[in-house]
XYZ file of C-alpha atoms in Angstrom:
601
model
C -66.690 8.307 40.630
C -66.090 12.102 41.268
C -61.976 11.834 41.055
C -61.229 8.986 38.787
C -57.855 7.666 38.513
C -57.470 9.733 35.188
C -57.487 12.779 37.006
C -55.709 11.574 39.665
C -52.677 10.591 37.147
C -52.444 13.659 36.178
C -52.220 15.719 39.503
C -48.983 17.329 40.057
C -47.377 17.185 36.259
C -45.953 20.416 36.830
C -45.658 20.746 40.356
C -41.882 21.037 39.509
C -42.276 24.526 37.916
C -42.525 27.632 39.886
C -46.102 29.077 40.190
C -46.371 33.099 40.207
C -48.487 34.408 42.861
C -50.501 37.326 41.354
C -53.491 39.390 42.587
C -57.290 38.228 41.479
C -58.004 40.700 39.137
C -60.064 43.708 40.170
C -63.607 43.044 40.427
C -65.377 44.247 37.442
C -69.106 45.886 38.501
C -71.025 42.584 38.477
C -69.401 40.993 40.927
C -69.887 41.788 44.842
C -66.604 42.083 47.253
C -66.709 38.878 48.534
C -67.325 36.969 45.555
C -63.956 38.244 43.721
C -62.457 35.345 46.107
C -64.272 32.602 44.357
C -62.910 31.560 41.345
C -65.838 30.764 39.617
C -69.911 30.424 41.384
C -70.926 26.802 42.490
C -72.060 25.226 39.172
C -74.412 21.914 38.970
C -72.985 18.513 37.198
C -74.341 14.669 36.902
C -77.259 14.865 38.816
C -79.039 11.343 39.870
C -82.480 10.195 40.456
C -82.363 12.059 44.651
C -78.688 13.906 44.097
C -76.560 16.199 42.163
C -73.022 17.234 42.139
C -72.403 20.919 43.079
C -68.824 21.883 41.664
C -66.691 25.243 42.541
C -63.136 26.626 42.182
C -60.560 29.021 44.138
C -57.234 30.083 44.044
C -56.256 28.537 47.355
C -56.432 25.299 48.943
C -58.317 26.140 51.791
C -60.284 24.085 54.337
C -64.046 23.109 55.493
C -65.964 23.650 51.680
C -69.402 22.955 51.959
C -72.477 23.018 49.860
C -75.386 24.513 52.438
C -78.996 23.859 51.187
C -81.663 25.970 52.248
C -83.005 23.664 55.433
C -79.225 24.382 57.062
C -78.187 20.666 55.764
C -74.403 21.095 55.207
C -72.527 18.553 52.909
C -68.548 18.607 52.639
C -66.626 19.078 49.410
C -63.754 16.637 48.394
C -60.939 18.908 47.066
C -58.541 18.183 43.788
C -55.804 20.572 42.624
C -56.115 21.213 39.173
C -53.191 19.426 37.061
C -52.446 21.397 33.662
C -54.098 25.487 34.375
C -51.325 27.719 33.655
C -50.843 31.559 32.043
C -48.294 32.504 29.310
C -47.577 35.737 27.590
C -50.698 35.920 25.916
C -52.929 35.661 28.804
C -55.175 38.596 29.495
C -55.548 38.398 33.344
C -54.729 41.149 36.159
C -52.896 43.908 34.768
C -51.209 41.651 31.653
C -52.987 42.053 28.262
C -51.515 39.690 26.465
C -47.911 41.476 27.012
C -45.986 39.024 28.928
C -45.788 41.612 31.853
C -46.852 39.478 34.456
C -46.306 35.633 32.608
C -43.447 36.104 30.115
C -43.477 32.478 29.937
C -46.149 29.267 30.639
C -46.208 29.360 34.604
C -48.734 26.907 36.341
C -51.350 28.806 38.258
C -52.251 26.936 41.203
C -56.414 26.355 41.052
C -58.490 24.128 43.525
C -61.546 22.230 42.253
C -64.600 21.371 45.156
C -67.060 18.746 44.538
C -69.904 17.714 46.764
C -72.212 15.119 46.247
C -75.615 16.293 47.569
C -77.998 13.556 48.481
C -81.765 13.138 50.083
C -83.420 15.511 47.080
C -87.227 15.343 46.157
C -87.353 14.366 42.148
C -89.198 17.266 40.562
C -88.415 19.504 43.589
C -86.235 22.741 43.356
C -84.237 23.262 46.628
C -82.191 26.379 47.379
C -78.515 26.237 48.343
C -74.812 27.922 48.286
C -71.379 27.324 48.640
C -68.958 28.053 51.217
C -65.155 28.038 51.457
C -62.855 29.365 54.315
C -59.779 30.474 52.842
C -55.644 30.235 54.206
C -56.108 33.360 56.040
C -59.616 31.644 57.740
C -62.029 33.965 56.052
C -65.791 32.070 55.153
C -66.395 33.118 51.685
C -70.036 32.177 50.966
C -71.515 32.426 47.374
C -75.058 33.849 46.718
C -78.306 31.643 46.793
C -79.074 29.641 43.891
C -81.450 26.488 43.149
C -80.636 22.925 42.524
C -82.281 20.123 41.774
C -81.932 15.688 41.085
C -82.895 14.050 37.819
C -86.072 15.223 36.632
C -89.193 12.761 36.703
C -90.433 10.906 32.981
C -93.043 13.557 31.865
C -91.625 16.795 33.676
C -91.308 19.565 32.045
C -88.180 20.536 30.335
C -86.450 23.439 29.264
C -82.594 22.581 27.954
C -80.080 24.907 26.107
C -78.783 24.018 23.253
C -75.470 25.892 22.564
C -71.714 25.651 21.578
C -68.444 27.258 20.616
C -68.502 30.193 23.125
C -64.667 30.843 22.828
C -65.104 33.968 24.596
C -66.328 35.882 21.807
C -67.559 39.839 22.622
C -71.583 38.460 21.610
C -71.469 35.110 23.870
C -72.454 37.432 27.587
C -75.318 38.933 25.740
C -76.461 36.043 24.645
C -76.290 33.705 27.452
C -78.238 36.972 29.154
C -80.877 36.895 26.781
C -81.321 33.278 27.755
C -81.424 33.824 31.364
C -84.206 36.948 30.642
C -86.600 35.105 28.619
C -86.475 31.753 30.519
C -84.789 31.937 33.862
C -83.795 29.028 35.298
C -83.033 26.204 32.804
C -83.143 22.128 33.007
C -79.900 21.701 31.506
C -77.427 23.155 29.237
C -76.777 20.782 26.026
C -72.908 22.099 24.983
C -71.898 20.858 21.321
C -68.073 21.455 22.379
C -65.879 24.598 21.952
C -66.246 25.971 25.735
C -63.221 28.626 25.285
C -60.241 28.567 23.508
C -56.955 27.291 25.054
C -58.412 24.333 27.507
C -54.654 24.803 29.852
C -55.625 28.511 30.279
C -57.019 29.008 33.347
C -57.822 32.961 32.421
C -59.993 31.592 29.880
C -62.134 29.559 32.117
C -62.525 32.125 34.900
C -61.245 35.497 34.709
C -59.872 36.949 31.347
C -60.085 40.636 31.418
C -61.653 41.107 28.278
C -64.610 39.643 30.106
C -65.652 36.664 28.128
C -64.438 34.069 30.264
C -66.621 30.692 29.879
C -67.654 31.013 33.624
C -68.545 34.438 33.962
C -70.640 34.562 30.640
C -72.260 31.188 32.191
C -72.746 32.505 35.340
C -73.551 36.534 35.343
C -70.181 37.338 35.815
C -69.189 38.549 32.453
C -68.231 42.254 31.528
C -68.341 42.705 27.777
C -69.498 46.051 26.169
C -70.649 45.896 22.307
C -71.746 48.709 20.347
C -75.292 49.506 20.024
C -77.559 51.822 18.163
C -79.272 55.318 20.188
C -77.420 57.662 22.553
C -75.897 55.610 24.314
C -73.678 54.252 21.827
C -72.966 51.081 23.534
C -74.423 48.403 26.057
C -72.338 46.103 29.031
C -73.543 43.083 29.208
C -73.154 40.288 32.217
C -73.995 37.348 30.836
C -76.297 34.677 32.678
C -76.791 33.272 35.829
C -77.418 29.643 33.874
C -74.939 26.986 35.172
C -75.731 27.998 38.752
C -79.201 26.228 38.368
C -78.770 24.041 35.165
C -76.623 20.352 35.225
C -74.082 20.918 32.236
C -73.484 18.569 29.910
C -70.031 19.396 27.595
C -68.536 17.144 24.894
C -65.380 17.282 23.318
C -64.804 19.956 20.423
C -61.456 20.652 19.153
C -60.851 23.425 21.549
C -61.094 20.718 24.496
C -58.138 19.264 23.261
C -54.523 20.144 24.077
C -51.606 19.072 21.654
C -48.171 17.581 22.460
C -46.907 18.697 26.180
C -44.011 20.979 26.794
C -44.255 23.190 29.625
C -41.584 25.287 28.307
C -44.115 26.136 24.811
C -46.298 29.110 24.871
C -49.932 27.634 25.903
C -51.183 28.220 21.978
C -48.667 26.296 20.440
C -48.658 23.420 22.699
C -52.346 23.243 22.021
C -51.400 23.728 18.180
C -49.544 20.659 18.290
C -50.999 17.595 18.494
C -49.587 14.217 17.096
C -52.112 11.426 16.303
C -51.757 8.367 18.778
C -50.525 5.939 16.435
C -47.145 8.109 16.070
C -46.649 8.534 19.865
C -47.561 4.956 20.021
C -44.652 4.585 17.780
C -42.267 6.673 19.243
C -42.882 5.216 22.533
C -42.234 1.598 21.360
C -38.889 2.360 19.590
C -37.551 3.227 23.284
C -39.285 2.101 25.698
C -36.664 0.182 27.235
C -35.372 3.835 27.955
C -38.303 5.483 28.963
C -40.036 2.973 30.826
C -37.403 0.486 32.037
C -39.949 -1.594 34.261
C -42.586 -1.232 31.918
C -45.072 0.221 34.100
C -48.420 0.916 32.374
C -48.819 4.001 34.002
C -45.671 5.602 32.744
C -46.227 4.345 29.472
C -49.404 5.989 29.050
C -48.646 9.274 30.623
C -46.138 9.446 27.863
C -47.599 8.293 24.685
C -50.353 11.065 26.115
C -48.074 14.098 26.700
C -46.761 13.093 23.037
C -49.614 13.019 21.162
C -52.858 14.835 22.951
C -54.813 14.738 25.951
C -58.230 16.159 27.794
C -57.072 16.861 31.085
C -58.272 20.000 31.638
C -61.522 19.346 30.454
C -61.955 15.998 31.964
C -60.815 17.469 34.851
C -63.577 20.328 35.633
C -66.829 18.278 34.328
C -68.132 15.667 36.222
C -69.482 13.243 33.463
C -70.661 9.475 33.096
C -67.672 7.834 32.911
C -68.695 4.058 32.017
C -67.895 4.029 28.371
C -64.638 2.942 26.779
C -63.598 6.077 26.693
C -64.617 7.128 29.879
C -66.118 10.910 30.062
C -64.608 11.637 26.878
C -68.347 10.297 25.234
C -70.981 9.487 27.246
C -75.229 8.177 27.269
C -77.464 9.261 29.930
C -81.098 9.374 30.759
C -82.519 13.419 31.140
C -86.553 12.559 32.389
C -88.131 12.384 29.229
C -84.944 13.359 27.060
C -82.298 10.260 26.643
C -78.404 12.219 24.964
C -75.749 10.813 23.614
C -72.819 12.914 23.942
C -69.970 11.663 21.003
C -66.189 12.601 20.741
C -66.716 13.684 16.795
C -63.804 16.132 16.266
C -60.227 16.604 14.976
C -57.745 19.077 15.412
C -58.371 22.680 12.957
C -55.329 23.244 10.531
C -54.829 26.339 8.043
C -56.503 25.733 4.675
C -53.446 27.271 3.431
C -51.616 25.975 0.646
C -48.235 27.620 1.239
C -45.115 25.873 0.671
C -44.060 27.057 4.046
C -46.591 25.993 6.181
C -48.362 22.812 7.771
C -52.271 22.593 7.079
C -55.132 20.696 6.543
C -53.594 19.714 2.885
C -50.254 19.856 3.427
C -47.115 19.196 5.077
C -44.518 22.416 4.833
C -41.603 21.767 2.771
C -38.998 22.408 5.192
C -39.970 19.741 6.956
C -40.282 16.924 4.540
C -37.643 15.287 6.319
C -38.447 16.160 9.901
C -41.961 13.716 10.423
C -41.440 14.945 14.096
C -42.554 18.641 12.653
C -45.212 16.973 10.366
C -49.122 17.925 11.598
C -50.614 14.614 10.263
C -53.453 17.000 8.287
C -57.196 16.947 10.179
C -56.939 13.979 11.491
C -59.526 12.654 14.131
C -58.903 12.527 18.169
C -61.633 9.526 18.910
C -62.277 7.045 15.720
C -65.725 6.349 14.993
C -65.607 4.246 12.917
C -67.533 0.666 12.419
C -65.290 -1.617 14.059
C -63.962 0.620 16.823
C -64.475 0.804 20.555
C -66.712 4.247 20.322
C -69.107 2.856 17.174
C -69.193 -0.742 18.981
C -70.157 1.426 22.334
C -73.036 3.296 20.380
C -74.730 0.559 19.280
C -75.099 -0.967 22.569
C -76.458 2.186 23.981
C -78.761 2.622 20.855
C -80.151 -0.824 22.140
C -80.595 -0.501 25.377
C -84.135 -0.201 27.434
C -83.284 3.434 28.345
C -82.648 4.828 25.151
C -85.684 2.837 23.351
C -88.036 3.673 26.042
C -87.319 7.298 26.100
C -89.719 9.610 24.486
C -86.758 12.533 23.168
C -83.574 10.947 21.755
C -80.588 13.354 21.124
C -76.849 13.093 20.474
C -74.548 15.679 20.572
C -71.060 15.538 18.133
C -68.919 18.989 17.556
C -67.788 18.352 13.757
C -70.595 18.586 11.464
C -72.226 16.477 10.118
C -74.208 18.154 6.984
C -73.529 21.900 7.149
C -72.402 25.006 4.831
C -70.181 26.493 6.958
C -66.281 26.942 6.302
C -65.651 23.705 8.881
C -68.397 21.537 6.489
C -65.495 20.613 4.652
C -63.067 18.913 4.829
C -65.314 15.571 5.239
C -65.084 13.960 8.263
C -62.639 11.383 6.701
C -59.318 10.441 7.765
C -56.753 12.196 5.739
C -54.974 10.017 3.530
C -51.225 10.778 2.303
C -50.128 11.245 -0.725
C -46.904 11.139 -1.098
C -44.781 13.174 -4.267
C -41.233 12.429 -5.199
C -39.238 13.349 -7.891
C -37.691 11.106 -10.705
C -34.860 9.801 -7.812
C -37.587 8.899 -5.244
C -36.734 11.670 -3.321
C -40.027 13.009 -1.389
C -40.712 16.452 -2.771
C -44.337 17.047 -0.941
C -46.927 15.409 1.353
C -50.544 16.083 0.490
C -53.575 15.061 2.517
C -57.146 14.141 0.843
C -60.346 13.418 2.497
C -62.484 11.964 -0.123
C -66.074 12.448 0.359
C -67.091 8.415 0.218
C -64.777 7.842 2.990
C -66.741 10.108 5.407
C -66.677 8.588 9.048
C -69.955 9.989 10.275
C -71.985 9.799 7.060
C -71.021 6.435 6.253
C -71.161 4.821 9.582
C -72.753 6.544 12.495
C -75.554 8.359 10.820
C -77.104 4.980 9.758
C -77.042 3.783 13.121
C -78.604 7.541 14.449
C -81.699 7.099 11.583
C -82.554 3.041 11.816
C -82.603 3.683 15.611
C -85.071 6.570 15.793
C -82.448 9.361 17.192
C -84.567 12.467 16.499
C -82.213 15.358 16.838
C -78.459 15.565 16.057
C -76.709 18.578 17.529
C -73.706 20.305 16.075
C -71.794 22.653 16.316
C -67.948 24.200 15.058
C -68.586 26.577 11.940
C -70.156 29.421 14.342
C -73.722 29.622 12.828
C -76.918 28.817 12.612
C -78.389 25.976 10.256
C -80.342 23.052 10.077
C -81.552 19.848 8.152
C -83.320 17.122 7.992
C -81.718 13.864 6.025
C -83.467 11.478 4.010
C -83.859 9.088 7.473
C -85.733 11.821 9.362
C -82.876 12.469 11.757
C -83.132 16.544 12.401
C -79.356 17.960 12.264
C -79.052 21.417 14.149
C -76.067 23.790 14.503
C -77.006 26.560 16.693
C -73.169 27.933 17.625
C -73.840 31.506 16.225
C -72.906 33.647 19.820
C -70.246 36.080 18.469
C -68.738 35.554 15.352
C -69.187 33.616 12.548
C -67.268 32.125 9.245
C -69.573 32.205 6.856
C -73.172 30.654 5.168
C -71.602 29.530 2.224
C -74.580 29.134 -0.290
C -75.123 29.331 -4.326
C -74.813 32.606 -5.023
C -72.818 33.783 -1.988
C -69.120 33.991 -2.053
C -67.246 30.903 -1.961
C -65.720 28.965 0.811
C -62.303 29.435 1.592
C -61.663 26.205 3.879
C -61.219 24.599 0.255
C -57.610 23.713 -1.204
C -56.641 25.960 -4.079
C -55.149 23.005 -5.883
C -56.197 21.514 -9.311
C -55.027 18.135 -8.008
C -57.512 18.292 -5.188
C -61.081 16.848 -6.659
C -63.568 19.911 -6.831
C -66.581 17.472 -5.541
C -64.692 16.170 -2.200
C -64.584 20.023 -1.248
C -67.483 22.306 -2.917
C -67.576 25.890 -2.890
C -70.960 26.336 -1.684
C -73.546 23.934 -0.187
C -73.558 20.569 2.030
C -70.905 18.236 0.821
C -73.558 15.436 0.746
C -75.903 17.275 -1.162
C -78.284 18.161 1.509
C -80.507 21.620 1.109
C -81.093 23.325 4.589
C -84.672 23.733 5.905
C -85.217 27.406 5.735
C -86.712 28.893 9.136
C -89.924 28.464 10.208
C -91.129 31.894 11.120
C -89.301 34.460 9.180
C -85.141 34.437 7.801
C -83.315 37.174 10.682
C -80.444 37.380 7.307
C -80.850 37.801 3.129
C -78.104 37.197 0.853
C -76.465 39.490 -1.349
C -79.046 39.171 -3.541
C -82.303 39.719 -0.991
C -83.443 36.480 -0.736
C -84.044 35.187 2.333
C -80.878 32.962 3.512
C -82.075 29.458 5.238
C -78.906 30.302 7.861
C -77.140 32.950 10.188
C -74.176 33.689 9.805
C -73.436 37.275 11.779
C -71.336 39.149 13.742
C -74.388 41.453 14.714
C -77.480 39.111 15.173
C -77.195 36.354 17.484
C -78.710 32.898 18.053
C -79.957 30.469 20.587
C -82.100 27.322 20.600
C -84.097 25.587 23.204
C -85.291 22.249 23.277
C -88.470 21.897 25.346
C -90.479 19.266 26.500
C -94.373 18.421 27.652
C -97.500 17.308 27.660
C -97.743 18.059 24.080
C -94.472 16.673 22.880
C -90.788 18.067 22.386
C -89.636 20.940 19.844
C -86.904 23.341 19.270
C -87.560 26.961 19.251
C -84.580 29.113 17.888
C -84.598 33.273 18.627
C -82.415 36.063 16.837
C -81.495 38.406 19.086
C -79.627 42.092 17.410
C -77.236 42.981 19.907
C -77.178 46.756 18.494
C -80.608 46.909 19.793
C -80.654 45.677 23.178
C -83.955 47.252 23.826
C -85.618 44.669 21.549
C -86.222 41.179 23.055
C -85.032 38.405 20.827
C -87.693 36.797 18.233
C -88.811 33.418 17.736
C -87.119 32.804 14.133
C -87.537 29.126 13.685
C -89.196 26.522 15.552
C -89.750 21.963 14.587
C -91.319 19.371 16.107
C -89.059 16.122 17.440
C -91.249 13.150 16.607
């Protein structure tokens, strides 16, 4: 259903603080007068075999939304205020860069979602249409024309971006605009997880001044100038009009996921704090009797959420299959010829740091030894995957079912990778397991957290079940590059996330990773300086390497804050490959180059 009763549980969670009314921000030069009043341009979600969802936001409530398609059919929106989108201190919006001068603290900002169900399409047919709202003061705000379309037929035609970890960096509006030059109007968007940064931000979603919002660079919107070679000395780029024709398809990356609620916290740290479900579990049980007297289930999962992590936000402004266990947090669809699987594979990012004084990936800080309420549980996983749990038990029932089989393209999507040598390649994905120091009383004098490279989640239990059942592409995403393999089961593994900044190709020869923990006690082949942690060499590119190492060689990655990358998976009469271009955004007069391209077979 559109408005499940997840979202609806949600609604209102801070309608008890007061919202600040500020001004949209001034419209940057891409955007026309009346479109500054739309929050964000209609955008296309979960389309069926004769429909599709058409999805907008604005900043007031409103009355009489409607989706018009070109033949004058008009079909109403239903309406949902948006539960958790607030500004802090550190928001860039309006005339506030990051200063506090507007939000000195987290304020809710008050954001309405539309969602209209359009029905009576032609499979295979494009069909023009836009979006109307009239707002409190009775104005019709109308969006430009765009094109929509249902499900597409078995043996259309497909062109699908493959892309992730935007995160409003300065590079992601060129490259989306590169996209939108070379192929126009797209099938679908594939999105390996990391949409922006914050997911409770609104300005982040639609309207950060530094002009890298997700929307905007998704939708032409953008307003991001980088510097270029020639007289000019610099280029502004827009981003592209993508989402506005395209069904999107998100999963879950670590940036989707917002820690332990407070709405007094600045928005970073709340998202900085999540507490694995177990120990709200735990915390809930040793007082329930005085937090949930009746022992409504309602209450007593709104709590054990707000104390240990949730996806509101996210859950709340994509429109997603929502018949698994886990409802739209992973999800298996049917694309015409193209069958994805969409799987929550992430954990929350900690500091690599090994300082006394600080919480990380491979330790707890000192200072709080005795505080577990201030502990940050290591990396540990959102969604388990493991064999045995509802999400592996879920997979192999789709990877047996008539519409994944009988598909000709099979693809799954999961954020952490899986083989990579990027910074985020290690830790494994493992659960972290404590180990626990104490002195000669017993006393605890340290908490360390080891992921040993056997006890890898993914390698040892999904990717089996991805290779036996014929899954020909894996798509990742997370350590902000571009790479790819192929493992011993023929199962291609592709991260294409490299749109603005990147962490590194760590590779023999190249300096090391840094993700690693500088710690003798640590074992050196859990967490390798260079390479895949499971030994895996990546396939260099087909056509030519776009970056050499320090050496000269060619490099089989990218890993830039110059060159960026995007990949396309297309489909025809002739099969299914993925074609990957380099594009140098200090010379925007040349078009991006085909650097790699593979089969899927």
């Amino acid at each position: 259903m559109p408005f499940s009763p997840r979202r609806r549980a949600g609604a209102g969670m801070l309608a008890m603080a007061l919202a600040l009314l500020i001004l949209p921000p001034a419209p940057s030069a891409a955007q026309s007068l009346e479109m500054t009043h739309l929050l964000t341009d209609p955008y296309l979600q979960l389309p069926t075999e004769t429909g599709v969802r058409v999805v907008w936001l604005t900043e007031f409530e409103g009355r009489d939304h409607q989706v018009v398609l070109a033949d004058g059919t008009r079909v109403a929106a239903r309406t949902l205020k948006m539960s958790r989108m607030a500004e802090d201190a550190d928001s860039h919006i309006g005339t506030q860069s990051g200063d506090g001068s507007l939000y000195p603290r987290a304020t809710p900002r008050a954001i309405w979602r539309h969602e209209a169900q359009v029905e009576g399409l032609t499979p295979g047919q494009r069909t023009g249409y836009h979006v109307e709202s009239t707002d409190g003061a009775g104005r019709r705000l109308t969006s430009e024309s765009y094109t929509l379309a249902a499900l597409p037929r078995p043996g259309q035609p497909l062109r699908i971006l493959l892309t992730s970890d935007h995160q409003q960096k300065p590079m992601t509006p060129a490259n989306m605009q590169q996209v939108e030059a070379m192929f126009g109007p797209l099938d679908a968007v594939f999105f390996a997880g990391d949409l922006q940064n914050v997911p409770d931000r609104a300005s982040g979603w639609f309207d950060d001044t530094r002009g890298a919002a997700f929307f905007p660079a998704m939708q032409g919107r953008a307003d991001t100038v980088l510097r270029t070679a020639g007289e000019a000395g610099e280029t502004r780029y827009h981003g592209g009009r993508i989402l506005q024709h395209a069904p999107l398809f998100p999963i879950i990356g670590n940036h989707e996921v917002m820690g332990r609620y407070d709405p007094r916290a600045p928005l970073v740290r709340q998202f900085n704090d999540p507490d694995p479900r177990a120990v709200a579990e735990a915390g809930y049980e040793a007082r329930a009797g005085l937090l949930n007297p009746s022992g409504d289930p309602g209450v007593q999962e709104g709590w054990i959420r707000d104390n240990a992590f949730n996806t509101l936000s996210y859950e709340e402004l994509f429109t997603l299959p929502d018949d698994s266990p886990g409802g739209e947090t992973y999800y298996a669809l049917r694309f015409g010829d193209v069958f994805l699987i969409g799987l929550y594979g992430t954990r929350i990012w900690r500091n690599p740091t090994m300082a006394s004084d600080r919480r990380g990936k491979y330790r707890e800080a000192d200072q709080h030894l005795d505080n577990p309420d201030q502990w940050g549980w290591g990396e540990f996983i959102f969604e388990d995957m493991a064999a045995g749990s509802r999400q592996h038990d879920w997979l192999k029932t789709v990877l047996a079912s008539d519409a994944f089989r009988t598909a000709p393209v099979k693809v799954a999507m999961m954020h952490t990778p899986s083989h990579g040598v990027g910074d985020n390649s290690i830790p494994v994905f493992a659960d972290p397991v404590p180990v626990l120091d104490r002195d000669e009383a017993g006393r605890l004098t340290g908490v360390r957290y080891e992921y040993p490279l056997g006890d890898d989640i993914y390698i040892r239990d999904v990717e089996p079940l991805l290779e036996a059942a014929g899954v020909h592409l894996l798509h990742n995403g997370h350590s902000h590059l571009w790479t790819r393999f192929v493992t011993a089961g023929g199962l291609n593994v592709l991260e294409t996330s490299n749109v603005g900044n990147s962490y590194g190709c760590y590779l023999p020869g190249q300096r090391p990773r840094t993700n690693g923990p500088d710690d003798p006690r640590f074992d050196a082949v859990s967490y390798p300086a260079w390479g895949d942690p499971h030994g895996l060499s990546p396939v260099p590119p087909t056509e030519f390497a776009p970056q050499t190492g320090e050496d000269g060689t060619p490099l089989p990655c990218l890993a830039s804050d110059v060159l960026s990358a995007f990949s396309i998976l297309e489909t025809d009469e002739t099969g299914a490959r993925v074609s990957s271009y380099v594009f140098d955004s200090t010379r925007p007069d040349v078009a991006p180059r085909l650097f790699d391209r593979f089969p899927l077979r």
